[in-house]
PDB file of C-alpha atoms in Angstrom:
ATOM      1  CA  UNK Z   1      20.238  18.911  27.096  1.00 45.00           C
ATOM      2  CA  UNK Z   2      17.131  16.769  27.288  1.00 47.00           C
ATOM      3  CA  UNK Z   3      14.489  16.885  24.650  1.00 52.00           C
ATOM      4  CA  UNK Z   4      10.904  17.386  25.805  1.00 52.00           C
ATOM      5  CA  UNK Z   5       8.576  14.686  24.565  1.00 66.00           C
ATOM      6  CA  UNK Z   6       4.828  14.718  24.705  1.00 79.00           C
ATOM      7  CA  UNK Z   7       2.454  11.807  24.414  1.00 81.00           C
ATOM      8  CA  UNK Z   8       0.503  11.516  21.175  1.00 86.00           C
ATOM      9  CA  UNK Z   9      -2.985  13.021  21.398  1.00 94.00           C
ATOM     10  CA  UNK Z  10      -5.935  10.868  22.338  1.00 96.00           C
ATOM     11  CA  UNK Z  11      -9.294  10.645  20.574  1.00 97.00           C
ATOM     12  CA  UNK Z  12     -10.853  12.605  23.443  1.00 97.00           C
ATOM     13  CA  UNK Z  13      -8.549  15.551  22.666  1.00 96.00           C
ATOM     14  CA  UNK Z  14     -10.512  16.076  19.438  1.00 97.00           C
ATOM     15  CA  UNK Z  15     -13.934  15.689  21.029  1.00 98.00           C
ATOM     16  CA  UNK Z  16     -16.392  17.921  22.799  1.00 98.00           C
ATOM     17  CA  UNK Z  17     -17.472  14.825  24.703  1.00 98.00           C
ATOM     18  CA  UNK Z  18     -16.984  11.078  24.664  1.00 98.00           C
ATOM     19  CA  UNK Z  19     -19.613   9.292  26.731  1.00 97.00           C
ATOM     20  CA  UNK Z  20     -21.075   5.880  27.392  1.00 94.00           C
ATOM     21  CA  UNK Z  21     -24.430   4.694  28.679  1.00 93.00           C
ATOM     22  CA  UNK Z  22     -26.715   1.719  28.822  1.00 89.00           C
ATOM     23  CA  UNK Z  23     -28.698   0.811  25.762  1.00 89.00           C
ATOM     24  CA  UNK Z  24     -30.943  -1.501  27.724  1.00 85.00           C
ATOM     25  CA  UNK Z  25     -29.735  -4.135  30.208  1.00 91.00           C
ATOM     26  CA  UNK Z  26     -27.729  -6.056  27.594  1.00 89.00           C
ATOM     27  CA  UNK Z  27     -25.996  -3.369  25.472  1.00 94.00           C
ATOM     28  CA  UNK Z  28     -23.619  -0.425  25.943  1.00 94.00           C
ATOM     29  CA  UNK Z  29     -23.604   2.591  23.649  1.00 96.00           C
ATOM     30  CA  UNK Z  30     -20.738   5.041  23.364  1.00 97.00           C
ATOM     31  CA  UNK Z  31     -20.806   8.332  21.504  1.00 97.00           C
ATOM     32  CA  UNK Z  32     -18.012  10.591  20.335  1.00 98.00           C
ATOM     33  CA  UNK Z  33     -19.138  14.173  19.780  1.00 98.00           C
ATOM     34  CA  UNK Z  34     -16.264  15.608  17.787  1.00 98.00           C
ATOM     35  CA  UNK Z  35     -15.385  19.328  17.863  1.00 98.00           C
ATOM     36  CA  UNK Z  36     -15.315  19.776  14.108  1.00 97.00           C
ATOM     37  CA  UNK Z  37     -15.097  18.040  10.747  1.00 97.00           C
ATOM     38  CA  UNK Z  38     -11.362  17.392  11.193  1.00 95.00           C
ATOM     39  CA  UNK Z  39     -11.979  15.596  14.488  1.00 96.00           C
ATOM     40  CA  UNK Z  40     -14.872  13.705  12.954  1.00 98.00           C
ATOM     41  CA  UNK Z  41     -12.615  12.577  10.102  1.00 97.00           C
ATOM     42  CA  UNK Z  42     -10.319  10.971  12.681  1.00 97.00           C
ATOM     43  CA  UNK Z  43     -13.116   9.235  14.600  1.00 97.00           C
ATOM     44  CA  UNK Z  44     -14.889   8.119  11.422  1.00 98.00           C
ATOM     45  CA  UNK Z  45     -11.747   6.714   9.776  1.00 97.00           C
ATOM     46  CA  UNK Z  46     -12.394   2.980   9.688  1.00 96.00           C
ATOM     47  CA  UNK Z  47      -8.686   2.245   9.447  1.00 96.00           C
ATOM     48  CA  UNK Z  48      -8.326   3.870  12.894  1.00 96.00           C
ATOM     49  CA  UNK Z  49     -11.631   3.103  14.622  1.00 97.00           C
ATOM     50  CA  UNK Z  50     -13.414  -0.064  13.570  1.00 98.00           C
ATOM     51  CA  UNK Z  51     -15.154  -3.117  14.968  1.00 98.00           C
ATOM     52  CA  UNK Z  52     -11.910  -4.970  15.638  1.00 98.00           C
ATOM     53  CA  UNK Z  53     -10.399  -2.031  17.533  1.00 98.00           C
ATOM     54  CA  UNK Z  54     -13.502  -1.876  19.752  1.00 98.00           C
ATOM     55  CA  UNK Z  55     -13.446  -5.664  20.196  1.00 97.00           C
ATOM     56  CA  UNK Z  56      -9.827  -5.466  21.367  1.00 97.00           C
ATOM     57  CA  UNK Z  57     -10.476  -2.527  23.715  1.00 96.00           C
ATOM     58  CA  UNK Z  58     -13.554  -4.044  25.332  1.00 95.00           C
ATOM     59  CA  UNK Z  59     -12.909  -7.788  24.967  1.00 93.00           C
ATOM     60  CA  UNK Z  60     -16.084  -8.365  22.934  1.00 95.00           C
ATOM     61  CA  UNK Z  61     -16.818 -10.168  19.674  1.00 97.00           C
ATOM     62  CA  UNK Z  62     -16.071  -7.877  16.718  1.00 98.00           C
ATOM     63  CA  UNK Z  63     -19.035  -9.366  14.842  1.00 98.00           C
ATOM     64  CA  UNK Z  64     -21.363  -7.932  17.488  1.00 97.00           C
ATOM     65  CA  UNK Z  65     -19.939  -4.389  17.462  1.00 98.00           C
ATOM     66  CA  UNK Z  66     -22.077  -1.833  15.658  1.00 98.00           C
ATOM     67  CA  UNK Z  67     -20.611   1.496  14.525  1.00 98.00           C
ATOM     68  CA  UNK Z  68     -22.735   4.347  13.231  1.00 98.00           C
ATOM     69  CA  UNK Z  69     -20.987   7.290  11.572  1.00 98.00           C
ATOM     70  CA  UNK Z  70     -23.103  10.456  11.458  1.00 98.00           C
ATOM     71  CA  UNK Z  71     -21.188  13.155   9.522  1.00 98.00           C
ATOM     72  CA  UNK Z  72     -23.955  15.794   9.687  1.00 97.00           C
ATOM     73  CA  UNK Z  73     -23.500  15.826  13.496  1.00 98.00           C
ATOM     74  CA  UNK Z  74     -19.758  15.027  13.704  1.00 98.00           C
ATOM     75  CA  UNK Z  75     -20.734  11.992  15.797  1.00 98.00           C
ATOM     76  CA  UNK Z  76     -19.633   8.371  15.844  1.00 98.00           C
ATOM     77  CA  UNK Z  77     -21.859   6.043  17.859  1.00 98.00           C
ATOM     78  CA  UNK Z  78     -20.696   2.576  18.901  1.00 98.00           C
ATOM     79  CA  UNK Z  79     -22.792  -0.188  20.455  1.00 97.00           C
ATOM     80  CA  UNK Z  80     -21.887  -3.650  21.704  1.00 96.00           C
ATOM     81  CA  UNK Z  81     -23.245  -6.238  24.126  1.00 94.00           C
ATOM     82  CA  UNK Z  82     -22.450  -5.611  27.781  1.00 89.00           C
ATOM     83  CA  UNK Z  83     -19.916  -8.084  29.160  1.00 80.00           C
ATOM     84  CA  UNK Z  84     -22.377  -8.873  31.967  1.00 82.00           C
ATOM     85  CA  UNK Z  85     -26.076  -8.062  32.256  1.00 81.00           C
ATOM     86  CA  UNK Z  86     -26.864  -4.719  33.891  1.00 84.00           C
ATOM     87  CA  UNK Z  87     -27.277  -4.996  37.672  1.00 75.00           C
ATOM     88  CA  UNK Z  88     -26.134  -8.617  37.746  1.00 78.00           C
ATOM     89  CA  UNK Z  89     -23.847  -9.800  40.518  1.00 80.00           C
ATOM     90  CA  UNK Z  90     -20.659  -9.099  38.511  1.00 79.00           C
ATOM     91  CA  UNK Z  91     -21.756  -5.739  37.062  1.00 72.00           C
ATOM     92  CA  UNK Z  92     -19.201  -3.148  38.172  1.00 75.00           C
ATOM     93  CA  UNK Z  93     -20.738  -0.159  36.356  1.00 78.00           C
ATOM     94  CA  UNK Z  94     -24.519  -0.393  36.460  1.00 77.00           C
ATOM     95  CA  UNK Z  95     -25.034   2.672  34.256  1.00 77.00           C
ATOM     96  CA  UNK Z  96     -22.112   1.922  31.892  1.00 76.00           C
ATOM     97  CA  UNK Z  97     -20.990   5.457  32.677  1.00 80.00           C
ATOM     98  CA  UNK Z  98     -17.263   4.650  32.679  1.00 86.00           C
ATOM     99  CA  UNK Z  99     -17.063   2.404  29.629  1.00 88.00           C
ATOM    100  CA  UNK Z 100     -16.028   5.343  27.426  1.00 93.00           C
ATOM    101  CA  UNK Z 101     -12.629   5.808  29.047  1.00 94.00           C
ATOM    102  CA  UNK Z 102     -10.638   3.323  26.887  1.00 95.00           C
ATOM    103  CA  UNK Z 103     -12.205   4.852  23.769  1.00 97.00           C
ATOM    104  CA  UNK Z 104     -11.480   8.439  24.832  1.00 97.00           C
ATOM    105  CA  UNK Z 105      -7.864   7.565  25.615  1.00 96.00           C
ATOM    106  CA  UNK Z 106      -7.239   5.758  22.327  1.00 97.00           C
ATOM    107  CA  UNK Z 107      -4.047   7.234  20.819  1.00 96.00           C
ATOM    108  CA  UNK Z 108      -4.479   8.987  17.484  1.00 95.00           C
ATOM    109  CA  UNK Z 109      -2.096   7.735  14.773  1.00 87.00           C
ATOM    110  CA  UNK Z 110       0.513  10.200  13.530  1.00 82.00           C
ATOM    111  CA  UNK Z 111      -1.118  10.349  10.081  1.00 80.00           C
ATOM    112  CA  UNK Z 112      -3.983  12.309  11.698  1.00 75.00           C
ATOM    113  CA  UNK Z 113      -1.967  14.714  13.803  1.00 70.00           C
ATOM    114  CA  UNK Z 114      -2.583  18.422  13.409  1.00 58.00           C
ATOM    115  CA  UNK Z 115      -1.635  21.443  15.449  1.00 47.00           C
ATOM    116  CA  UNK Z 116      -5.248  21.735  16.617  1.00 48.00           C
ATOM    117  CA  UNK Z 117      -5.213  18.804  19.076  1.00 47.00           C
TER     118      UNK Z 117
END
């Protein structure tokens, strides 16, 4: 008999929306709109989501990552310099509309798991 295994939930499983967009030609902003306070607690936990995690995901300098935690809205906003200037020759996503995918698919550690995911 084989045991059924499921992948751990991703940050996006706890969110209404995870999105990214330009913040001018030199910066990207990502926002996690969490479903509730429990989801926000996961996204806002700086032992789970911090500047170094973002730096590793996006290959940017952790010192330049800015994270804004907004508990009244259940939102975490993250900004960092674009890897290339918007609309430059090597820009592959002129609107930064796909930059959120690595963040949304970030696996949630087991210490945060609930039946609500």
